[in-house]
mmCIF file of C-alpha atoms in Angstrom:
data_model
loop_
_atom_site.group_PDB
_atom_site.id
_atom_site.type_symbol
_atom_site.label_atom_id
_atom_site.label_comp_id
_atom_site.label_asym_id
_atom_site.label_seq_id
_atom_site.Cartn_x
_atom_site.Cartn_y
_atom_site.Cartn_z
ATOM 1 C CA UNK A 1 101.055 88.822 255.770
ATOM 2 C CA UNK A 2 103.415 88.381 252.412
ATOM 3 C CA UNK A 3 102.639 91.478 250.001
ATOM 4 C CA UNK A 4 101.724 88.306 247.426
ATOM 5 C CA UNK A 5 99.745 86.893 249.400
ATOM 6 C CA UNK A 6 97.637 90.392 250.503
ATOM 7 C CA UNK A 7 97.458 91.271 246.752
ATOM 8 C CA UNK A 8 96.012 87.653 245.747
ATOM 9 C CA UNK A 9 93.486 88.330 248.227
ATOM 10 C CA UNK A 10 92.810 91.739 247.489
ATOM 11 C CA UNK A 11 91.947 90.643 243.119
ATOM 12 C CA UNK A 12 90.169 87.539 244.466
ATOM 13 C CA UNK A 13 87.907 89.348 246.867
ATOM 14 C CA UNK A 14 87.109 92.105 244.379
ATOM 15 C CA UNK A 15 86.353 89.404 241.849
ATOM 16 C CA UNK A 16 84.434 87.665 243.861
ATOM 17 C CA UNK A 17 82.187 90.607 245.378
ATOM 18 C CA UNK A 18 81.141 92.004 241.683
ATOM 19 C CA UNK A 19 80.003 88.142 240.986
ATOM 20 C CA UNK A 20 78.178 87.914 244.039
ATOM 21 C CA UNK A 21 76.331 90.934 243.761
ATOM 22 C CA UNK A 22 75.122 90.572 240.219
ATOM 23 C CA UNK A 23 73.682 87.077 241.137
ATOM 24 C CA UNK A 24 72.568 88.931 244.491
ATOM 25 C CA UNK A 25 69.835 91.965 243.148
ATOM 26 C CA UNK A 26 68.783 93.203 246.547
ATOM 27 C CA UNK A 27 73.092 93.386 247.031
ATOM 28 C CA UNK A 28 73.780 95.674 244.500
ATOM 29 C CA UNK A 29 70.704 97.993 245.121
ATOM 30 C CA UNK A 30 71.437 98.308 248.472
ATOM 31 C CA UNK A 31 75.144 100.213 247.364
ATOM 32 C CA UNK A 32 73.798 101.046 244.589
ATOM 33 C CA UNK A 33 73.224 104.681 246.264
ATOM 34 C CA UNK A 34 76.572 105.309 247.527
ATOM 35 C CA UNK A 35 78.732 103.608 244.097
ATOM 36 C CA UNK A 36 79.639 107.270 242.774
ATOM 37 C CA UNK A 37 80.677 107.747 246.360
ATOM 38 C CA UNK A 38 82.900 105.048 247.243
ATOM 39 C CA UNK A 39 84.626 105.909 243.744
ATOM 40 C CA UNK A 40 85.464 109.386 245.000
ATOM 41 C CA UNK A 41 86.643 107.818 247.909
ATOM 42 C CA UNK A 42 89.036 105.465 245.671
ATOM 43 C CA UNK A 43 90.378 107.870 243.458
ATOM 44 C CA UNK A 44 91.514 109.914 247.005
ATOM 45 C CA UNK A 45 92.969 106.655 248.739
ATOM 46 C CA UNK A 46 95.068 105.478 245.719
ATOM 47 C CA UNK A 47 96.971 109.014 245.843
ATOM 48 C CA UNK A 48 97.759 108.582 248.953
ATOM 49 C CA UNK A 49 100.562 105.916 248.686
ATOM 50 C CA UNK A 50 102.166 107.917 246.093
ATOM 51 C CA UNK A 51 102.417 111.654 248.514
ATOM 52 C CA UNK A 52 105.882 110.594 249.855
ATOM 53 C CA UNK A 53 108.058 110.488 246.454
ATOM 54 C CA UNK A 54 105.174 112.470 244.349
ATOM 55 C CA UNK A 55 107.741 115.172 243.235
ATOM 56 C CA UNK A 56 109.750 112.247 241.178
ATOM 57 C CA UNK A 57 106.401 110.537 240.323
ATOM 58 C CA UNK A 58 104.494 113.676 239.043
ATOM 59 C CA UNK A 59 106.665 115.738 238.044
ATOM 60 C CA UNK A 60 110.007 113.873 236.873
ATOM 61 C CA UNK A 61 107.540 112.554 233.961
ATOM 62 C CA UNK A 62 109.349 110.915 231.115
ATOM 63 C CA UNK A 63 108.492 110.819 227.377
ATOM 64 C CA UNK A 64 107.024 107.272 227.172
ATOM 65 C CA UNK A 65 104.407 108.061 229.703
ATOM 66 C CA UNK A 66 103.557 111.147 227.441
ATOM 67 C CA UNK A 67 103.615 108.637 224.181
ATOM 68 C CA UNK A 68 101.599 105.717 226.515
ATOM 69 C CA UNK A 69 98.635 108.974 227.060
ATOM 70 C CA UNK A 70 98.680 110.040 223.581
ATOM 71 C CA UNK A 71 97.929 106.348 222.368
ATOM 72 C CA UNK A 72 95.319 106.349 224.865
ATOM 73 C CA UNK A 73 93.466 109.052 225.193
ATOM 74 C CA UNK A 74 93.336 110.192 221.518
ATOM 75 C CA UNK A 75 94.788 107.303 218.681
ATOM 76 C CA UNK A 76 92.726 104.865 220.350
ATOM 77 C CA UNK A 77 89.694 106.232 220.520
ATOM 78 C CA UNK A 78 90.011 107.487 216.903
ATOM 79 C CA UNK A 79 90.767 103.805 215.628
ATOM 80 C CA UNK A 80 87.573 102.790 218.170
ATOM 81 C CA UNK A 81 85.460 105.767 216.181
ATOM 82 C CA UNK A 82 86.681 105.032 213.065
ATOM 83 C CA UNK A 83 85.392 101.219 213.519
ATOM 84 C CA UNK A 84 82.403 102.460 214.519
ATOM 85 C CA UNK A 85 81.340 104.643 211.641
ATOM 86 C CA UNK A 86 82.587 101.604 209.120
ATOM 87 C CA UNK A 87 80.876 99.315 210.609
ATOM 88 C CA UNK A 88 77.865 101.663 210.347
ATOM 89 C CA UNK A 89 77.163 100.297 213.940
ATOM 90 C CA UNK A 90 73.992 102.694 216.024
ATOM 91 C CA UNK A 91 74.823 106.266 217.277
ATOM 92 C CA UNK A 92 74.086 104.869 220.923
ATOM 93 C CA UNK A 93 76.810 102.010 220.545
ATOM 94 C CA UNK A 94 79.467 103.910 219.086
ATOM 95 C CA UNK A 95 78.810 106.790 222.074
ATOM 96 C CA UNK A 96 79.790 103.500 224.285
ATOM 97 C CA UNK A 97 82.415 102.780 222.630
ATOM 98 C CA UNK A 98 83.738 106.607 222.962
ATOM 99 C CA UNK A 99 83.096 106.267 226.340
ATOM 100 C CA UNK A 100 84.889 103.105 227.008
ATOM 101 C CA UNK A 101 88.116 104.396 224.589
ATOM 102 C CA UNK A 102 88.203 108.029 225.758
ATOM 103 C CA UNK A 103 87.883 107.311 229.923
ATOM 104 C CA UNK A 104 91.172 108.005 231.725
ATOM 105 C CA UNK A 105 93.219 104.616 233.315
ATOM 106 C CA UNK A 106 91.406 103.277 236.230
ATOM 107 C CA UNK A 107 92.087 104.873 238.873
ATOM 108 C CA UNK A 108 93.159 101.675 240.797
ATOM 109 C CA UNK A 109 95.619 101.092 237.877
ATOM 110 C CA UNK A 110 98.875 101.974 240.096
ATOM 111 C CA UNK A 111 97.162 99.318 242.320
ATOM 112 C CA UNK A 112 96.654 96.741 239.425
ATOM 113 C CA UNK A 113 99.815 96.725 238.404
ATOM 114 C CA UNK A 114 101.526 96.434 241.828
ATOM 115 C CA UNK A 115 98.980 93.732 242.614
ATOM 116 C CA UNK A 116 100.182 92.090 239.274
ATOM 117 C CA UNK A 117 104.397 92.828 239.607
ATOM 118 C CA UNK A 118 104.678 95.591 236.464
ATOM 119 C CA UNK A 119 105.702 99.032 236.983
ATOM 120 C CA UNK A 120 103.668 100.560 239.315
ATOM 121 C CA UNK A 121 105.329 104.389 239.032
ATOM 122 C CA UNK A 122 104.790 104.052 235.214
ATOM 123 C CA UNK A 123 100.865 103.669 235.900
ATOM 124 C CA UNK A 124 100.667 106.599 238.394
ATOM 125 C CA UNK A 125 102.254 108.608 235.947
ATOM 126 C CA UNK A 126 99.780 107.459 233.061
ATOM 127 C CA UNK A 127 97.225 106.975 235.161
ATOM 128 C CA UNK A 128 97.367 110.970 236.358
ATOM 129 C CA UNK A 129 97.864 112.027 232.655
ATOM 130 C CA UNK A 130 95.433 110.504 231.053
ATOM 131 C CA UNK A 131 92.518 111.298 233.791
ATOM 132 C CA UNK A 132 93.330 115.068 233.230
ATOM 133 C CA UNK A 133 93.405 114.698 229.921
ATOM 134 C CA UNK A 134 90.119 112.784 229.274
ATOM 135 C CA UNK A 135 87.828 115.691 230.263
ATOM 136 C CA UNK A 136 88.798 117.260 226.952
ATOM 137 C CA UNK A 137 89.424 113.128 225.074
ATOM 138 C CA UNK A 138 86.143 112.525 225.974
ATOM 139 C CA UNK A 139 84.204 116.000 224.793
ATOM 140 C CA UNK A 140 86.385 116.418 221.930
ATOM 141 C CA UNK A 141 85.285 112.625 220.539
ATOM 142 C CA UNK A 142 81.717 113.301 221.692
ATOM 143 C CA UNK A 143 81.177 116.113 219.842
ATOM 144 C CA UNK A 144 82.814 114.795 216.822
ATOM 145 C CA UNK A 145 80.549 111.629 216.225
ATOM 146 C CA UNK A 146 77.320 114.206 217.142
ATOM 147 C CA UNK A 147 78.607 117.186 215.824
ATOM 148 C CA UNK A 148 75.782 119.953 217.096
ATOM 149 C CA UNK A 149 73.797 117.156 218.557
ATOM 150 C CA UNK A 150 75.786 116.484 221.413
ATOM 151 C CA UNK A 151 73.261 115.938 224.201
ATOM 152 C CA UNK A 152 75.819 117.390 226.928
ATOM 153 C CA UNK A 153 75.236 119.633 229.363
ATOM 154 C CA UNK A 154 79.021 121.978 229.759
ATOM 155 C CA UNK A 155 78.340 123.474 232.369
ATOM 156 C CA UNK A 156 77.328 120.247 234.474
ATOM 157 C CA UNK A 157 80.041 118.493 233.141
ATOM 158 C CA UNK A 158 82.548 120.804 234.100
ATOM 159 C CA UNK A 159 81.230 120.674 237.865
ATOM 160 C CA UNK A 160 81.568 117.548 237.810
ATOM 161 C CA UNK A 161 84.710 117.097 236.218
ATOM 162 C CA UNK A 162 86.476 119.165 239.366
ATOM 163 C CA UNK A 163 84.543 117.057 241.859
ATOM 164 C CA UNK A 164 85.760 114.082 240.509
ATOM 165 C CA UNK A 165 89.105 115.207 239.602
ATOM 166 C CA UNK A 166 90.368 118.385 241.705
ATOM 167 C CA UNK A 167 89.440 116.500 244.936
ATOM 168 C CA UNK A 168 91.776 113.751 244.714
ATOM 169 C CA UNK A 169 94.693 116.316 243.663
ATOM 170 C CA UNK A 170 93.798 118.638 246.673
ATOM 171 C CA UNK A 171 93.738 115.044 248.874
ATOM 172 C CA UNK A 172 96.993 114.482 247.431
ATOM 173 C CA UNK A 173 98.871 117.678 247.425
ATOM 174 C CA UNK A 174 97.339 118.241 251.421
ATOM 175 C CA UNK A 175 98.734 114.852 252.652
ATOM 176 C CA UNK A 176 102.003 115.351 251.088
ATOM 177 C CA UNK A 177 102.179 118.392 253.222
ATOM 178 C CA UNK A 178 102.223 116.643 256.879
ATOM 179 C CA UNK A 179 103.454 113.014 255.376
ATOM 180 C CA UNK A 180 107.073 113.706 255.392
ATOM 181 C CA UNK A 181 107.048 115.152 259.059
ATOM 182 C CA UNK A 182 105.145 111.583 260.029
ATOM 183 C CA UNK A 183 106.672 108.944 261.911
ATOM 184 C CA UNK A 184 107.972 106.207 259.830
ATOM 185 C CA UNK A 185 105.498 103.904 261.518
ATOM 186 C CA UNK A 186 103.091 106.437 261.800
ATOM 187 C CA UNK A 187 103.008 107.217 257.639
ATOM 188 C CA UNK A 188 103.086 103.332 257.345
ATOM 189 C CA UNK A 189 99.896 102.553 258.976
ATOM 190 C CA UNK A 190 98.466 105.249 256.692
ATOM 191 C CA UNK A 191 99.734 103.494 253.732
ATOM 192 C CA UNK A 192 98.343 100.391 254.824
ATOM 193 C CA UNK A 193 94.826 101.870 255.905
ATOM 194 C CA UNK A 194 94.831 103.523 252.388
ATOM 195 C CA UNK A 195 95.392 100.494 250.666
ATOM 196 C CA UNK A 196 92.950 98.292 252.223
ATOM 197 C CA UNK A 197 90.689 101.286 252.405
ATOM 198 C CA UNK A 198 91.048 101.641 248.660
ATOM 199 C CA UNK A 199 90.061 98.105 248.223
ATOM 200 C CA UNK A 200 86.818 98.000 250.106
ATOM 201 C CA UNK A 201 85.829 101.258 248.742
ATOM 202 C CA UNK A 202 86.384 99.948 245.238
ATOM 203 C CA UNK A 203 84.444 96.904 246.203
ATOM 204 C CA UNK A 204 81.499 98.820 247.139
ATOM 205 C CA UNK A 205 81.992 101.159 244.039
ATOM 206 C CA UNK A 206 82.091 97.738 241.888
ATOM 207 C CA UNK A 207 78.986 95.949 243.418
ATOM 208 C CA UNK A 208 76.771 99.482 243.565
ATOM 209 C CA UNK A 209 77.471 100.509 239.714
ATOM 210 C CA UNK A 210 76.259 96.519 238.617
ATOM 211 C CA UNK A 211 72.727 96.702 239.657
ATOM 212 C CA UNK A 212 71.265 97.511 236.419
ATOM 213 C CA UNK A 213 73.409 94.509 235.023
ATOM 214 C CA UNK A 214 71.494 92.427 238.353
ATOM 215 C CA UNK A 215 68.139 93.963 237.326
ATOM 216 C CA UNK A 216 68.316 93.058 233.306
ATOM 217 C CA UNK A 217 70.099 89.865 233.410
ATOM 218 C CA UNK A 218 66.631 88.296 233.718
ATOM 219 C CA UNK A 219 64.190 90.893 232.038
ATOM 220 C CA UNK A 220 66.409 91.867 229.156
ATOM 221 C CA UNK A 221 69.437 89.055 228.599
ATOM 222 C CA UNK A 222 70.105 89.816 225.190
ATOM 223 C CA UNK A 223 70.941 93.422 225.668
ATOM 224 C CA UNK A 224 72.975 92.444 228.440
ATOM 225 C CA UNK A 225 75.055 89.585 226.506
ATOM 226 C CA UNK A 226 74.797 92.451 223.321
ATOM 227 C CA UNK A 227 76.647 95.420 225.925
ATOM 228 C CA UNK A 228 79.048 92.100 227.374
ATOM 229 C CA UNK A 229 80.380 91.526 224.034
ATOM 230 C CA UNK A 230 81.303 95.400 223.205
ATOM 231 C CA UNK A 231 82.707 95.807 226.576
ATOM 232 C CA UNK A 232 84.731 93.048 226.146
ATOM 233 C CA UNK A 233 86.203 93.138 222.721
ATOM 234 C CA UNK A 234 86.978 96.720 223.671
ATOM 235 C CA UNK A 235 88.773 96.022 226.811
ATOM 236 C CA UNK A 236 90.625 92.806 225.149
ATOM 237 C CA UNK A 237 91.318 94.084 221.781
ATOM 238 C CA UNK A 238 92.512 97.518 223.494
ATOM 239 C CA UNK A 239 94.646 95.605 225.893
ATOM 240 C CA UNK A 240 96.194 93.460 222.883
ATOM 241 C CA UNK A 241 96.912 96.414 220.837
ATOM 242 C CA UNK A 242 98.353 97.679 223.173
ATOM 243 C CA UNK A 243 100.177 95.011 223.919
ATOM 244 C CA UNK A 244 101.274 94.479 220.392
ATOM 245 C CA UNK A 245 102.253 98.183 219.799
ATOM 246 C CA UNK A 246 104.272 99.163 222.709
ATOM 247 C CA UNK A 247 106.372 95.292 222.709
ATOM 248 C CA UNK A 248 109.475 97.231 221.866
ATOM 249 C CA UNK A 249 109.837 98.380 225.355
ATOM 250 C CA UNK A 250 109.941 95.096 226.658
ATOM 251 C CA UNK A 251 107.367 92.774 227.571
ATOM 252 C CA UNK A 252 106.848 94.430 231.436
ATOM 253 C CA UNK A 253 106.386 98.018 230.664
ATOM 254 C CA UNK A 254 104.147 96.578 227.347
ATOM 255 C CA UNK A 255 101.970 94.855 229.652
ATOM 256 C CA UNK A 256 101.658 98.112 232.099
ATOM 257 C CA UNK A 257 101.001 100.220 228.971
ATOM 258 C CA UNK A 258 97.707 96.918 228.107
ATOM 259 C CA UNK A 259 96.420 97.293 231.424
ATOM 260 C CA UNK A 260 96.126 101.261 231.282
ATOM 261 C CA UNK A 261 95.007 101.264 228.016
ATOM 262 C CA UNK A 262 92.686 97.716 228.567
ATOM 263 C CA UNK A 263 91.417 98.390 232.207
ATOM 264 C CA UNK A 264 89.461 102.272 231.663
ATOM 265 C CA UNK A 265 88.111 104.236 234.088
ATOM 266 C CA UNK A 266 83.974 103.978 232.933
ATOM 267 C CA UNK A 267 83.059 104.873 235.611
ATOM 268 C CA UNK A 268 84.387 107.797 236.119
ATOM 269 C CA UNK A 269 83.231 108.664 232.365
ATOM 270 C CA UNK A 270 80.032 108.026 234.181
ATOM 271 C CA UNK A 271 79.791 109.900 236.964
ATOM 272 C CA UNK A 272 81.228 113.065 234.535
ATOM 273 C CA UNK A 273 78.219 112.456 231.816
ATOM 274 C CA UNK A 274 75.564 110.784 234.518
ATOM 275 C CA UNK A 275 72.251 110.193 232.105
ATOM 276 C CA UNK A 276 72.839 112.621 229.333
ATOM 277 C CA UNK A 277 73.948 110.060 227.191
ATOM 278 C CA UNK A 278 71.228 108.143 227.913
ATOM 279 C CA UNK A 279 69.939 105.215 230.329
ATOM 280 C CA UNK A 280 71.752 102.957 228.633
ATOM 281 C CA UNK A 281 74.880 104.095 229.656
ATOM 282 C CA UNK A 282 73.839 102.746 233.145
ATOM 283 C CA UNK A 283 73.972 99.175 232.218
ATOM 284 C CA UNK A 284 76.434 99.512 230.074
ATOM 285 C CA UNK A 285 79.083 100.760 232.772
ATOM 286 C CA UNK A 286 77.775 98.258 235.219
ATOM 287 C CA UNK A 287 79.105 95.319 232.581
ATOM 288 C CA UNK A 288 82.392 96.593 232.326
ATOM 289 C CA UNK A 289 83.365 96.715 235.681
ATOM 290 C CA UNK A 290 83.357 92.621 234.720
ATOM 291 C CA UNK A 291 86.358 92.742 232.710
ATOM 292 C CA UNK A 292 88.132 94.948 234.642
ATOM 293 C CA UNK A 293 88.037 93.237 238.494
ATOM 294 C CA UNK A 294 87.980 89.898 236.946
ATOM 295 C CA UNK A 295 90.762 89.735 234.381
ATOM 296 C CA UNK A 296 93.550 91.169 237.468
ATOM 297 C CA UNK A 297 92.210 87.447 238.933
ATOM 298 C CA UNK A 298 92.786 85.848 235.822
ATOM 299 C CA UNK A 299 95.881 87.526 235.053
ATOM 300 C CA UNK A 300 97.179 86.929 238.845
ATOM 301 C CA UNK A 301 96.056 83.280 238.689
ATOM 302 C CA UNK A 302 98.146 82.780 235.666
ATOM 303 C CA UNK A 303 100.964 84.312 236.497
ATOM 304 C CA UNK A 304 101.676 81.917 238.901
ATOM 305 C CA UNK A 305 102.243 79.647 236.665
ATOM 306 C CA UNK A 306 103.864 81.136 233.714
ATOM 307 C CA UNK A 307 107.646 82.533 234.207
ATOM 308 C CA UNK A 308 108.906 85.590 235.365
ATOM 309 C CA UNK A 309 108.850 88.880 233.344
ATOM 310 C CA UNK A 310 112.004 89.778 231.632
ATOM 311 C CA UNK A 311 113.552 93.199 232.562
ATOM 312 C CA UNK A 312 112.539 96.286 230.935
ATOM 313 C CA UNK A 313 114.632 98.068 228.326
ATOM 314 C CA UNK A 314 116.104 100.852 229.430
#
């Protein structure tokens, strides 16, 4: 199978499956248990790929991918806070907001942007960054809009902070160990098995975490068109930004830098925080995993059509 043709299917079956299983209730509350699961399981698989040249990719880290986490995990989400208090919008919305602006790159951003021709190492390296640095991003902002009132248990979050994010490190660093000593064919067929792995398990992740979208689509709508809209604007207006900000680099490594900073990692801002921002936060998360697996289908659809990306300035 052509690599364009296994990463069309890849964004079209992960769009597809998030559709189907909002329309489908009983769907999404059957994964519904296992969603936190499958995205530990993601964030492990997507490393994987990268063992065999992580010293250049990790360590050999350059000064745009520390100016690309900078914009995102802290001048973003002060221009999102700041838009918040001005527009004197509820404590509850602009904690969402902090959420969506302070979560790390998804995890299946290295992914993305292979599936979508940009530069795949650049995402790794942002994509590593800015998920070790939104632990603090995310606290830091937290506390700020609350001040003492910060409903969030340290402790808790801390556990699950290393859960989420020392596994996939120890995954990493532990395959990286026996990869090099593998057969070419061998450490091939893991690659593959990762990637496709990667993709289900990001499927199931996707479907699970959009039941409470599936359960008050009918029996609250306007809440649920209310949370579409912030997710949305958020994810668009932080991709544009973006975009708009980082242009000077050339239009390739600006639209890498939109889909780090467009396409965050909720739900891992989710399974750090869990219900002590409320139940709210449920529903909220479950509507923006629609932006992000359905604008890589757009995106990929479109690029068909439009013309190649010019090179990159050096």
């Amino acid at each position: 199978m052509q690599s364009a043709d296994k990463q069309t299917i890849a964004v079209m079956l992960l769009a597809v499956g998030v559709v189907l299983a909002i329309l489908v209730e009983p769907l999404s509350q059957f994964l519904s248990p296992i969603a936190l699961h499958a995205l530990l399981v993601v964030i492990c698989l997507s490393m994987i790929p990268f063992a065999d040249g992580a010293d250049r990719d990790l360590l050999a880290v350059d000064r745009r991918a520390w100016l690309l986490v900078g914009w995102q995990q802290f001048v973003l989400p002060s221009i999102v806070l700041a838009i918040g208090i001005l527009a004197e919008f509820p404590d509850q919305v602009v904690s969402l907001m902090i959420v969506t602006a302070c979560a790390g790159a998804l995890f299946a951003a290295p992914m993305l942007a292979g599936l979508l021709d940009l530069n795949r190492q650049r995402a790794l390296q942002s994509m590593i960054l800015s998920t070790l640095c939104m632990p603090a991003s995310l606290y830091f902002f937290l506390s700020i809009h609350h001040g003492a009132h910060v409903h969030l248990d340290l402790n808790e979050y801390i556990q699950r902070a290393v859960i989420f994010l020392g596994t996939p490190f120890v995954v990493l660093l532990g395959y990286r160990l026996i990869c090099r000593s593998l057969a070419p064919g061998v450490a091939k067929t893991i690659e593959n098995g990762s990637y496709w792995g990667s993709i289900l398990a990001l499927l199931v992740f996707g479907m699970g975490i959009t039941h409470p979208v599936a359960v008050q689509m009918y029996a609250n709508p306007a809440l649920v068109v209310f949370y579409l809209t912030i997710v949305s604007v958020l994810s668009i207006g932080m991709y544009v930004l973006t975009v708009i900000v980082m242009h000077s680099y050339g239009i390739k490594e600006a639209m890498t830098a939109g889909i780090l900073s467009g396409f965050r990692n909720v739900g891992l801002s989710f399974a750090l925080v869990g219900d002590m921002l409320g139940s709210g936060l449920a529903l909220y998360v479950g509507l923006s995993m629609l932006p992000i697996f359905l604008a890589p289908a757009v995106i990929r659809l479109v690029s068909y059509a439009g013309p190649n990306l010019e090179p990159d300035r050096a």
